[in-house]
């Protein structure tokens, strides 16, 4: 890739007063005039410059993996991670403010969120949760895990907090060029804008931030006609859900059988006057939920919500749309402030283009294509290593998967010949899509979902790492990337959920957790718990039904 030039200018927002802040570390001057944005043009001496966007699980994984490359490989590289929020952790970092719809909150996190998977399965390989972390921890533990990972691996000096990537456009052609990246830095009231270029852009912006809101006929009319003497009718997406207590005295309809919908009915069900759960035909009711299961919504009228079977619900006060999220990367789809730079990702919800006909990278809001292995953009506009994604797969244990993806990216940055040619990657993608079709899935609807669940998710990760071994980039130990104990823990996560509930009910958590620190010890605990619970259930002929989940699945709608 070419040496790049670097444009660094900061300006003070027009709205702001007070002292200018200290210039960003890249150097650059503070101006109050955006037409002066390109006033300076500094050259960096870095041999390769890489921008990562997002400090959630995925962004931290790629940052750590790049820094783990041998010193001689990454000599002279500059790596910057931009995170718009005040700390690392991504969606596990709580929003300090209550949601105020329609303004999107910083995270969908709600106070009573616990993981739905045992934490040893959620870890970056080799990096455990702190000793004594409950097996199904509350969200605070997961947040702490991410902070610990960043701090203990010395990642923080590479991370710019409170820095939002506003736009990124590609200036160049299919073989050479650079990303022109505009970054907005907010610190209290002072805001500065930095514009500079990078050779590589790695997107780790998460995919639980832009709600998918289905359109039903008649909602406006229904909302406008709250019966007298009751709470004002409302329809909100689950991204705004925080406290079940809000629904006391209300009759609630939860739409969608993904993880958010199941959690919402479990929390709201016992408190609300009445709770309905609207599910697609293929979705299982949630065990132990105090709800009335109903089919999909057809439309709304002034008085009622009409279901597809013709029934009407006349008593609903609040609708929670747990209808999932859209795959969007707004900063990649926004016109660049540099007129010579082109948009890197086109939003096109109704497109009929496919991976062979798409002239650019496209998101149809469910699927970003064409991407090789859900990672590298095959857009003709720029080279395949110019733009990569970490964390797109759904229905997968994300941290281990993020690392498997990150290994491939790091080695491809070090040596682009790690990757097959663009034509080979495209052929691969076409073949993969056609295999999905043979299994009855539309790849442009299934998107980044691991449709076959754990088996597919594990094969995906194993294949990424096996590829690097075959290429000689990683030593071949003859083993699969996903360790046997992780496979078992995922397969038995329901059983483990029942085991853990029994242990917590008996107040025996500490007894089991004492002395469990290393990854091997956590793995051993998992196997012991599986045996212990299975013996118990066999002995008493129990078939527990506690819902604890499969990997987080937002595709319930
Ligand atoms: C409610 C909920 C519960 C979940 N529970 C579980 C669970 O129990 N177990 C499990 O395995 N998975 C769970 N998940 C799945 C979740 O996706 C993963 O756990 C994972 O943490 C996602 O990490 P990420 O880094 O991909 O994305 P995120 O955590 O969303 O991080 C993305 C980061 O990018 C930053 N960012 C975005 N745009 C910009 C920009 N333009 N400039 C700068 N920064 C930007 C964001 O601020 C954010 O910090 C859950 C998801 C949800 C929504
Ligand atoms: C800031 O703006 C004022 C007018 O709005 C102008 O007089 C001044 O020269 C500007 N300063 C810089 C550094 O551009
Ligand atoms: C902004 O700066 C440009 C040149 O750098 C100057 O021509 C223009 O008048 C300035 N505008 C304002 C509002 O200060
Ligand atoms: C660039 O040069 C400066 C000064 O010579 C040096 O301190 C810095 O480490 C160099 N940066 C890289 C990435 O090589
Ligand atoms: C980020 O901004 C918050 C205010 O929103 C501030 O409290 C915090 O100190 C800032 N952090 C950094 C590292 O600048
Ligand atoms: C982090 O930095 C400290 C101090 O330089 C060093 O002792 C430690 O080994 C580093 N940790 C890792 C994981 O690189
Ligand atoms: C891309 O641009 C570079 C430099 O401007 C040029 O040398 C090269 O031929 C171009 N490649 C293509 C495929 O247009
Ligand atoms: C719920 O209704 C009861 C009885 O009408 C009332 O006493 C109570 O204050 C209501 N609670 C809320 C949170 O509205
Ligand atoms: C279930 O909901 C009803 C109201 O619909 C309520 O009366 C009952 O107490 C709830 N039961 C449990 C076990 O939460
Ligand atoms: C893409 O669309 C074109 C035109 O509709 C069609 O001919 C082609 O077979 C499609 N390719 C794939 C891989 O779906």
XYZ file of C-alpha atoms and ligand atoms in Angstrom:
736
model
C 0.000 0.000 0.000
C 1.202 3.514 -0.732
C 2.674 5.794 1.821
C -0.038 8.142 2.806
C -0.369 11.744 3.578
C -1.982 12.843 6.724
C -4.318 15.735 7.128
C -4.585 16.899 10.624
C -6.620 19.844 11.580
C -8.880 20.408 14.455
C -11.505 23.034 14.718
C -13.564 24.303 17.551
C -17.224 23.755 17.108
C -19.112 26.867 16.198
C -21.402 26.356 19.172
C -18.680 26.426 21.731
C -16.860 28.913 23.788
C -14.006 28.631 26.191
C -10.427 27.599 25.905
C -9.380 25.396 23.052
C -8.348 21.972 24.187
C -4.900 20.562 23.869
C -4.341 19.581 20.254
C -4.749 15.876 19.528
C -1.641 13.802 19.839
C -1.307 13.479 16.074
C -0.371 17.133 16.038
C -2.393 19.767 14.270
C -3.736 23.173 14.974
C -6.992 24.396 16.349
C -9.084 26.570 14.122
C -12.658 27.737 14.352
C -13.435 27.509 10.720
C -14.348 24.321 8.922
C -13.356 25.573 5.505
C -9.854 25.478 6.918
C -10.116 21.706 7.436
C -7.445 20.812 4.963
C -5.197 23.665 5.905
C -2.378 21.463 7.071
C -1.182 18.389 5.330
C 1.235 16.429 7.419
C 3.043 13.338 6.342
C 3.338 10.551 8.828
C 6.450 8.443 8.918
C 4.527 5.310 9.879
C 5.067 2.426 7.461
C 1.405 1.470 7.783
C -1.458 3.210 9.497
C -4.502 1.414 10.824
C -7.693 2.846 12.291
C -10.010 0.656 14.346
C -13.528 1.886 15.115
C -15.105 0.710 18.375
C -13.778 -0.523 21.723
C -16.317 -3.258 22.408
C -15.384 -6.933 22.427
C -14.570 -6.868 18.732
C -12.420 -3.737 18.643
C -10.371 -4.791 21.665
C -9.831 -8.209 20.068
C -8.353 -6.808 16.869
C -6.237 -4.221 18.690
C -4.705 -6.869 20.960
C -4.134 -9.263 18.060
C -2.333 -6.660 15.960
C -0.116 -5.721 18.903
C 0.643 -9.421 19.386
C 2.278 -9.623 15.952
C 6.057 -9.955 16.255
C 7.809 -6.614 16.778
C 9.693 -6.943 13.505
C 6.445 -7.518 11.607
C 4.629 -4.487 12.947
C 7.666 -2.240 13.121
C 6.708 1.306 12.182
C 2.968 0.627 12.153
C 0.652 3.153 13.664
C -2.529 1.773 15.236
C -5.299 3.996 16.572
C -8.595 2.830 18.025
C -11.395 5.395 18.106
C -14.210 4.895 20.597
C -17.015 7.406 20.802
C -17.977 6.641 24.397
C -16.296 7.403 27.719
C -14.821 3.953 28.228
C -14.238 0.580 26.636
C -16.720 -2.318 26.846
C -19.127 -1.515 24.027
C -22.714 -2.352 24.807
C -21.717 -3.637 28.261
C -20.909 -0.070 29.346
C -24.143 1.371 30.802
C -25.725 4.512 29.442
C -25.535 7.223 32.118
C -28.807 8.693 30.845
C -32.321 7.308 30.744
C -33.452 6.690 27.169
C -35.476 9.455 25.574
C -37.058 8.008 22.472
C -36.794 8.539 19.612
C -33.170 9.547 20.356
C -31.215 6.295 20.304
C -29.580 5.350 23.604
C -25.835 4.635 23.788
C -26.524 0.956 24.454
C -29.443 -1.469 24.670
C -28.132 -2.619 28.085
C -30.776 -2.812 30.817
C -30.126 -2.984 34.556
C -31.274 -6.581 35.021
C -29.276 -8.055 32.175
C -27.397 -11.223 32.997
C -25.504 -13.186 30.403
C -27.480 -15.991 28.843
C -24.343 -18.047 28.323
C -21.800 -19.292 30.906
C -18.956 -16.776 30.996
C -16.103 -19.205 30.328
C -17.612 -19.684 26.851
C -17.666 -15.921 26.288
C -13.960 -15.307 26.875
C -11.055 -14.361 24.692
C -9.011 -17.596 24.627
C -6.531 -17.581 27.504
C -8.088 -14.615 29.314
C -10.570 -15.571 32.027
C -13.122 -13.596 34.001
C -11.978 -12.625 37.490
C -11.996 -15.362 40.150
C -15.380 -15.831 41.851
C -17.370 -14.448 38.915
C -20.781 -16.195 38.979
C -21.171 -18.565 36.033
C -24.027 -16.480 34.549
C -22.880 -13.030 35.598
C -24.726 -9.733 35.661
C -23.605 -7.195 33.107
C -21.236 -5.391 35.500
C -18.890 -8.373 35.462
C -18.797 -8.411 31.677
C -18.037 -4.696 31.582
C -15.243 -5.195 34.127
C -13.885 -8.074 32.046
C -13.453 -5.773 29.057
C -11.813 -3.031 31.127
C -9.445 -5.583 32.674
C -8.579 -6.967 29.255
C -7.730 -3.512 27.906
C -5.750 -2.396 30.944
C -3.865 -5.620 31.618
C -2.855 -5.982 27.985
C -1.614 -2.399 27.815
C -4.129 -1.467 25.134
C -5.224 1.846 26.609
C -2.516 4.027 25.107
C -3.787 3.070 21.637
C -7.403 3.933 22.447
C -8.877 7.408 21.961
C -12.001 7.634 24.088
C -14.689 10.232 23.361
C -13.657 10.113 19.681
C -16.434 9.522 17.167
C -15.581 8.535 13.633
C -17.963 10.771 11.737
C -17.098 9.794 8.176
C -14.593 7.701 6.285
C -14.269 7.898 2.520
C -11.916 6.116 0.152
C -9.579 8.168 -1.968
C -7.895 5.933 -4.504
C -8.636 3.003 -6.764
C -8.928 -0.768 -6.553
C -5.244 -1.228 -5.790
C -3.969 1.854 -3.975
C -5.399 4.664 -1.910
C -6.264 5.779 1.571
C -9.207 6.382 3.874
C -9.911 9.982 4.669
C -11.269 9.791 8.180
C -13.026 12.619 10.001
C -13.046 12.221 13.757
C -15.068 14.289 16.213
C -13.679 14.588 19.689
C -15.974 15.664 22.488
C -14.819 16.392 25.972
C -17.380 18.218 27.994
C -18.346 21.188 25.872
C -15.262 21.389 23.712
C -15.376 19.688 20.412
C -12.668 19.335 17.851
C -12.625 17.805 14.433
C -9.627 15.913 13.140
C -9.271 14.822 9.579
C -6.524 12.442 8.596
C -5.828 9.446 6.456
C -5.265 5.767 7.134
C -4.186 2.856 4.956
C -6.516 0.392 6.654
C -9.866 0.763 8.323
C -11.205 -1.912 10.667
C -14.874 -1.620 11.588
C -15.945 -3.004 14.981
C -18.974 -0.793 15.594
C -21.311 -3.510 16.867
C -24.634 -4.560 15.440
C -27.070 -3.966 18.285
C -27.431 -0.214 17.920
C -29.843 0.521 15.063
C -33.298 -0.898 15.795
C -35.237 -2.760 13.144
C -38.731 -1.314 13.445
C -41.390 -3.116 11.409
C -44.094 -0.969 9.857
C -47.661 -2.013 10.607
C -50.731 -0.364 9.190
C -52.755 1.689 11.647
C -50.220 2.328 14.402
C -50.691 6.104 14.312
C -54.417 5.742 14.748
C -54.025 3.223 17.570
C -51.516 5.463 19.365
C -53.784 8.482 19.040
C -56.712 6.750 20.725
C -55.713 5.839 24.249
C -58.964 4.965 26.079
C -59.770 7.492 28.799
C -58.471 6.648 32.236
C -55.536 4.498 31.089
C -51.836 5.137 30.493
C -50.969 6.671 27.163
C -50.492 3.943 24.600
C -46.959 3.363 23.426
C -44.921 1.352 20.937
C -41.179 1.204 21.621
C -38.306 -0.926 20.381
C -36.513 -3.073 22.961
C -33.388 -0.885 22.647
C -35.300 1.513 24.947
C -36.314 -1.169 27.458
C -34.865 -0.625 30.952
C -37.111 -1.506 33.931
C -40.017 -3.994 34.096
C -41.607 -1.873 36.878
C -42.534 0.633 34.231
C -45.194 -1.841 33.039
C -47.010 -2.292 36.357
C -50.734 -1.737 35.726
C -50.235 -2.124 31.993
C -51.101 -4.852 29.534
C -48.075 -5.464 27.370
C -47.490 -7.080 24.007
C -43.895 -8.206 23.418
C -43.130 -8.827 19.762
C -40.320 -11.204 18.794
C -38.840 -14.432 20.110
C -35.146 -13.556 20.035
C -33.071 -13.138 23.175
C -34.368 -9.615 23.862
C -37.985 -10.689 23.509
C -37.518 -13.724 25.743
C -35.780 -11.651 28.401
C -38.491 -8.985 28.214
C -41.334 -11.475 28.764
C -39.479 -13.101 31.665
C -39.073 -9.721 33.349
C -42.364 -8.051 32.462
C -44.583 -11.159 32.667
C -44.711 -11.436 36.467
C -45.306 -7.703 36.958
C -47.655 -6.517 34.228
C -51.424 -6.871 34.439
C -51.178 -9.159 31.459
C -48.468 -9.969 28.936
C -48.847 -11.273 25.398
C -45.910 -12.658 23.444
C -46.263 -12.434 19.688
C -44.166 -15.117 17.996
C -43.550 -16.273 14.476
C -44.747 -19.814 13.762
C -41.259 -21.301 14.064
C -40.447 -19.828 17.490
C -40.719 -21.765 20.744
C -42.604 -20.204 23.669
C -40.298 -19.143 26.501
C -40.412 -21.660 29.368
C -41.480 -20.234 32.732
C -42.729 -17.003 31.186
C -46.079 -15.810 32.552
C -47.502 -14.889 29.156
C -50.164 -15.617 26.605
C -48.528 -16.613 23.348
C -50.150 -15.120 20.248
C -49.224 -15.218 16.550
C -47.805 -12.373 14.467
C -49.458 -8.956 14.227
C -51.450 -8.217 11.100
C -52.285 -4.545 11.669
C -53.556 -1.979 14.142
C -56.947 -0.268 14.256
C -58.212 2.626 16.345
C -59.162 0.232 19.154
C -57.186 -2.961 18.702
C -54.203 -4.908 17.561
C -55.301 -7.453 14.985
C -53.358 -10.714 14.732
C -52.774 -12.760 11.588
C -55.270 -15.388 12.800
C -57.981 -12.708 12.877
C -58.126 -12.327 16.650
C -58.053 -8.797 18.109
C -56.321 -7.652 21.271
C -58.289 -4.738 22.740
C -56.557 -4.376 26.091
C -52.931 -3.652 25.156
C -51.352 -0.471 26.578
C -47.736 -0.941 25.523
C -45.983 -2.757 22.705
C -42.308 -3.731 23.065
C -40.785 -4.435 19.663
C -37.996 -6.932 20.294
C -37.560 -7.094 16.564
C -33.800 -6.991 16.296
C -31.303 -4.639 14.765
C -30.100 -3.445 11.383
C -26.578 -3.805 10.043
C -25.530 -0.236 9.495
C -22.241 1.633 9.529
C -23.362 5.243 9.233
C -19.856 6.712 9.128
C -19.016 4.554 6.088
C -22.188 5.497 4.253
C -22.019 9.248 4.870
C -20.488 11.425 2.159
C -16.887 12.172 3.024
C -15.844 15.721 3.798
C -13.218 15.204 1.115
C -14.956 15.567 -2.227
C -12.475 13.268 -3.940
C -13.228 10.420 -1.570
C -15.999 7.935 -2.289
C -18.502 6.310 0.023
C -17.299 2.916 1.272
C -20.660 1.265 2.015
C -23.986 1.901 0.340
C -27.274 1.504 2.255
C -29.809 -0.140 0.002
C -32.649 -1.930 1.820
C -34.501 -3.131 -1.264
C -31.580 -3.883 -3.538
C -31.710 -6.776 -5.979
C -27.964 -6.602 -6.485
C -25.971 -9.592 -5.302
C -22.347 -10.280 -4.479
C -21.356 -10.634 -8.129
C -23.292 -7.665 -9.474
C -22.721 -5.172 -6.638
C -20.456 -2.359 -7.824
C -19.720 -1.333 -4.241
C -20.033 -2.748 -0.762
C -23.743 -2.782 0.109
C -25.833 -3.287 3.208
C -29.428 -4.375 2.727
C -29.723 -3.820 6.522
C -29.484 -7.584 7.181
C -26.370 -8.427 5.229
C -23.258 -6.527 4.241
C -21.930 -7.849 0.930
C -19.724 -8.858 -0.747
C -17.524 -9.794 2.217
C -15.140 -12.724 2.335
C -15.752 -14.779 5.473
C -17.854 -11.926 6.933
C -14.564 -9.979 7.219
C -12.911 -8.494 4.116
C -14.681 -6.205 1.698
C -14.512 -7.413 -1.903
C -15.694 -4.053 -3.219
C -13.946 -3.156 -6.478
C -13.311 0.330 -5.139
C -10.385 -0.562 -2.895
C -8.042 -3.469 -2.108
C -9.489 -6.267 0.074
C -7.248 -5.435 3.037
C -8.340 -1.786 3.008
C -11.609 -2.460 4.801
C -12.376 -5.254 7.229
C -15.031 -6.010 9.826
C -14.778 -7.718 13.201
C -17.819 -9.027 15.045
C -20.450 -9.302 12.318
C -21.389 -12.970 12.876
C -24.574 -13.573 14.846
C -25.385 -16.681 16.924
C -21.768 -17.160 17.879
C -19.729 -16.761 21.065
C -18.394 -13.396 20.090
C -15.042 -12.954 21.889
C -13.442 -16.187 20.636
C -14.857 -15.546 17.179
C -13.563 -11.963 17.248
C -10.058 -13.305 17.945
C -10.251 -15.872 15.129
C -11.290 -13.093 12.739
C -8.652 -10.755 14.138
C -5.888 -13.307 13.527
C -6.805 -13.414 9.863
C -6.934 -9.629 9.608
C -3.632 -9.092 11.420
C -1.823 -11.563 9.163
C -3.436 -10.111 6.050
C -2.278 -6.630 7.054
C 1.226 -7.928 7.638
C 1.217 -9.688 4.288
C -1.696 -9.258 1.850
C -0.659 -12.467 0.086
C -2.063 -14.257 3.131
C -5.404 -13.807 1.386
C -6.492 -15.518 -1.819
C -6.963 -13.238 -4.827
C -10.088 -11.118 -4.961
C -11.483 -13.357 -7.697
C -10.881 -16.482 -5.608
C -12.500 -14.899 -2.572
C -15.518 -13.891 -4.612
C -15.844 -17.414 -6.031
C -15.640 -18.723 -2.485
C -18.406 -16.391 -1.366
C -20.645 -17.372 -4.280
C -20.110 -21.039 -3.384
C -20.902 -20.367 0.272
C -24.093 -18.530 -0.608
C -25.209 -21.340 -2.847
C -24.565 -23.898 -0.077
C -26.821 -21.812 2.167
C -29.529 -21.793 -0.497
C -29.274 -25.556 -0.757
C -29.989 -25.698 2.965
C -33.101 -23.611 2.410
C -31.814 -20.196 3.497
C -31.732 -16.951 1.574
C -28.227 -15.605 2.198
C -29.449 -12.031 1.718
C -31.967 -12.526 4.517
C -29.963 -14.799 6.838
C -27.139 -12.291 6.596
C -24.342 -12.904 9.084
C -26.275 -15.439 11.107
C -24.676 -18.801 11.796
C -27.821 -20.548 10.625
C -26.849 -23.986 11.893
C -26.133 -22.722 15.413
C -23.107 -23.920 17.373
C -21.931 -26.411 14.754
C -21.718 -23.746 12.081
C -20.298 -21.190 14.483
C -17.513 -23.498 15.578
C -16.738 -24.705 12.070
C -16.489 -21.055 11.003
C -13.888 -20.232 13.641
C -11.968 -23.480 13.167
C -11.796 -22.861 9.421
C -10.426 -19.335 9.793
C -7.625 -20.516 12.029
C -6.978 -23.702 10.032
C -6.547 -21.541 6.953
C -3.785 -19.557 8.681
C -2.092 -22.764 9.754
C -2.213 -24.135 6.224
C -0.710 -20.880 4.995
C 2.104 -21.296 7.518
C 1.132 -18.110 9.344
C 0.386 -19.946 12.589
C 2.066 -23.062 13.986
C -0.025 -26.157 13.329
C -0.698 -28.004 16.562
C -3.185 -30.290 14.823
C -5.971 -29.066 17.085
C -9.199 -27.252 16.389
C -9.308 -23.606 17.455
C -12.487 -24.092 19.520
C -11.449 -26.196 22.514
C -13.491 -29.314 23.404
C -14.587 -27.854 26.754
C -16.044 -24.790 25.030
C -18.007 -27.043 22.692
C -19.395 -28.990 25.623
C -20.192 -25.853 27.615
C -22.175 -24.398 24.734
C -23.982 -27.627 24.024
C -24.907 -27.985 27.684
C -25.664 -24.359 28.435
C -29.282 -25.150 29.431
C -28.100 -27.891 31.775
C -25.434 -25.559 33.156
C -28.078 -22.898 33.699
C -30.133 -25.313 35.772
C -27.035 -26.402 37.678
C -26.097 -22.830 38.454
C -29.601 -21.944 39.597
C -29.574 -24.930 41.950
C -26.206 -23.823 43.325
C -27.311 -20.216 43.841
C -30.581 -21.341 45.448
C -28.540 -23.443 47.884
C -26.112 -20.598 48.559
C -23.210 -22.755 47.402
C -21.672 -20.551 44.721
C -18.531 -19.763 46.694
C -17.975 -23.404 47.475
C -17.858 -24.214 43.784
C -15.884 -21.136 42.751
C -13.154 -21.290 45.394
C -9.786 -21.910 43.799
C -11.054 -21.593 40.225
C -8.769 -19.148 38.452
C -7.035 -20.416 35.349
C -8.750 -21.257 32.093
C -8.079 -24.953 32.733
C -9.745 -24.686 36.120
C -12.825 -22.979 34.647
C -12.978 -25.669 31.966
C -12.766 -28.327 34.658
C -15.532 -26.630 36.665
C -17.791 -26.680 33.597
C -17.246 -30.404 33.104
C -17.802 -31.153 36.798
C -21.033 -29.149 36.812
C -22.336 -30.949 33.727
C -21.770 -34.325 35.417
C -23.155 -33.179 38.755
C -26.352 -31.799 37.283
C -26.868 -34.699 34.914
C -26.567 -37.213 37.769
C -29.063 -35.179 39.762
C -31.584 -35.000 36.934
C -31.191 -38.694 36.090
C -31.632 -39.683 39.700
C -34.859 -37.717 40.113
C -36.037 -38.117 36.540
C -36.066 -34.341 36.079
C -36.272 -32.532 32.822
C -35.602 -28.953 33.731
C -36.788 -26.172 31.545
C -35.046 -23.104 32.893
C -34.481 -20.837 30.007
C -30.882 -19.827 29.617
C -29.804 -19.384 26.216
C -28.084 -20.055 23.167
C -25.700 -17.425 21.911
C -27.365 -14.046 21.823
C -29.800 -14.106 18.948
C -31.643 -10.963 18.002
C -33.258 -12.398 14.941
C -36.495 -13.317 16.622
C -38.583 -11.361 14.238
C -29.026 -6.741 25.252
C -27.926 -7.631 24.735
C -27.458 -8.662 25.528
C -26.432 -9.496 25.105
N -26.033 -10.520 25.911
C -25.100 -11.400 25.470
C -24.719 -12.518 26.256
O -25.258 -12.754 27.334
N -23.769 -13.354 25.786
C -23.190 -13.137 24.586
O -22.322 -13.910 24.200
N -23.531 -12.090 23.819
C -24.481 -11.222 24.214
N -24.857 -10.163 23.415
C -24.200 -10.015 22.086
C -23.213 -8.855 21.985
O -23.337 -8.463 20.657
C -21.816 -9.272 22.300
O -21.796 -9.722 23.639
C -20.670 -8.264 22.139
O -20.333 -7.658 23.369
C -20.762 -7.247 21.047
O -19.476 -6.618 20.907
P -19.046 -5.694 19.704
O -17.693 -5.179 20.003
O -19.228 -6.409 18.431
O -20.103 -4.515 19.673
P -20.449 -3.368 20.770
O -20.334 -3.913 22.123
O -21.710 -2.789 20.344
O -19.274 -2.312 20.601
C -19.186 -1.418 19.511
C -18.472 -0.170 19.964
O -18.212 0.661 18.832
C -18.415 2.003 19.200
N -18.707 2.787 17.985
C -19.720 2.585 17.110
N -19.679 3.506 16.129
C -18.620 4.293 16.382
C -18.066 5.425 15.718
N -18.594 5.899 14.588
N -16.971 6.007 16.245
C -16.422 5.519 17.385
N -16.909 4.455 18.060
C -17.992 3.857 17.559
C -19.588 1.932 20.157
O -19.641 3.080 20.979
C -19.274 0.658 20.942
O -18.499 0.927 22.069
C -25.865 -9.299 23.823
C -26.359 -8.272 23.013
C -27.381 -7.453 23.453
C -27.903 -6.378 22.545
C -12.236 32.576 14.183
O -13.408 33.192 13.702
C -13.377 34.610 13.711
C -14.691 35.109 13.118
O -15.719 34.220 13.350
C -12.185 35.138 12.891
O -12.106 36.526 13.032
C -10.902 34.506 13.396
O -9.834 34.873 12.555
C -11.012 33.008 13.393
N -9.814 32.380 13.935
C -9.131 31.450 13.301
C -7.958 30.890 14.010
O -9.450 31.048 12.203
C -12.549 30.633 7.114
O -11.255 30.503 6.614
C -11.132 30.826 5.240
C -9.699 30.586 4.801
O -9.010 29.746 5.649
C -11.558 32.268 5.044
O -11.493 32.584 3.653
C -12.959 32.474 5.533
O -13.322 33.831 5.463
C -13.098 32.040 6.977
N -14.474 32.103 7.400
C -14.834 32.511 8.616
C -16.300 32.512 8.922
O -14.006 32.845 9.469
C 8.228 8.870 13.448
O 9.320 9.722 13.696
C 9.380 10.215 15.014
C 10.517 11.232 15.114
O 11.557 10.874 14.256
C 9.564 9.037 15.965
O 9.599 9.516 17.312
C 8.390 8.098 15.810
O 8.554 6.952 16.620
C 8.259 7.669 14.362
N 7.030 6.915 14.239
C 6.982 5.749 13.659
C 5.648 5.107 13.618
O 7.948 5.204 13.169
C -14.903 11.722 28.038
O -16.007 12.599 28.189
C -16.577 12.562 29.486
C -17.758 13.506 29.470
O -18.711 13.028 28.570
C -15.568 13.004 30.511
O -16.114 12.900 31.803
C -14.335 12.119 30.418
O -13.336 12.602 31.291
C -13.798 12.077 29.009
N -12.730 11.091 28.940
C -11.602 11.305 28.302
C -10.602 10.201 28.342
O -11.365 12.331 27.712
C 2.289 -4.051 30.101
O 3.261 -3.083 30.366
C 3.975 -3.334 31.556
C 4.869 -2.150 31.841
O 5.541 -1.746 30.679
C 4.757 -4.642 31.406
O 5.452 -4.931 32.597
C 3.764 -5.760 31.126
O 4.463 -6.974 30.861
C 2.900 -5.427 29.929
N 1.848 -6.427 29.810
C 1.591 -7.081 28.685
C 0.513 -8.119 28.744
O 2.164 -6.840 27.641
C -4.378 3.211 -9.234
O -3.717 4.420 -9.009
C -2.310 4.283 -9.067
C -1.685 5.590 -8.595
O -2.458 6.677 -8.976
C -1.902 3.909 -10.473
O -0.491 3.765 -10.541
C -2.574 2.607 -10.822
O -2.312 2.268 -12.171
C -4.076 2.679 -10.604
N -4.610 1.345 -10.734
C -5.739 1.106 -11.363
C -6.187 -0.299 -11.414
O -6.381 2.011 -11.879
C -51.256 0.793 39.833
O -52.629 0.812 40.102
C -52.914 0.857 41.467
C -54.422 0.709 41.645
O -55.092 1.532 40.738
C -52.390 2.160 42.039
O -52.610 2.216 43.411
C -50.893 2.248 41.784
O -50.393 3.501 42.189
C -50.572 2.049 40.316
N -49.133 1.977 40.131
C -48.491 2.616 39.179
C -47.002 2.454 39.119
O -49.065 3.307 38.365
C -48.858 -14.222 36.187
O -49.570 -13.086 35.749
C -50.807 -12.894 36.411
C -51.490 -11.718 35.786
O -51.590 -11.893 34.418
C -50.559 -12.651 37.883
O -51.783 -12.520 38.533
C -49.769 -13.802 38.459
O -49.396 -13.504 39.779
C -48.515 -14.072 37.639
N -47.887 -15.295 38.122
C -46.566 -15.403 38.326
C -46.092 -16.725 38.768
O -45.804 -14.492 38.133
C -26.583 -12.209 -9.359
O -27.580 -11.601 -10.129
C -27.434 -11.804 -11.522
C -28.436 -10.929 -12.229
O -29.671 -10.949 -11.576
C -27.582 -13.274 -11.826
O -27.404 -13.507 -13.202
C -26.518 -14.046 -11.049
O -26.697 -15.430 -11.219
C -26.580 -13.714 -9.573
N -25.405 -14.290 -8.923
C -25.425 -14.857 -7.722
C -24.164 -15.396 -7.213
O -26.452 -14.937 -7.062
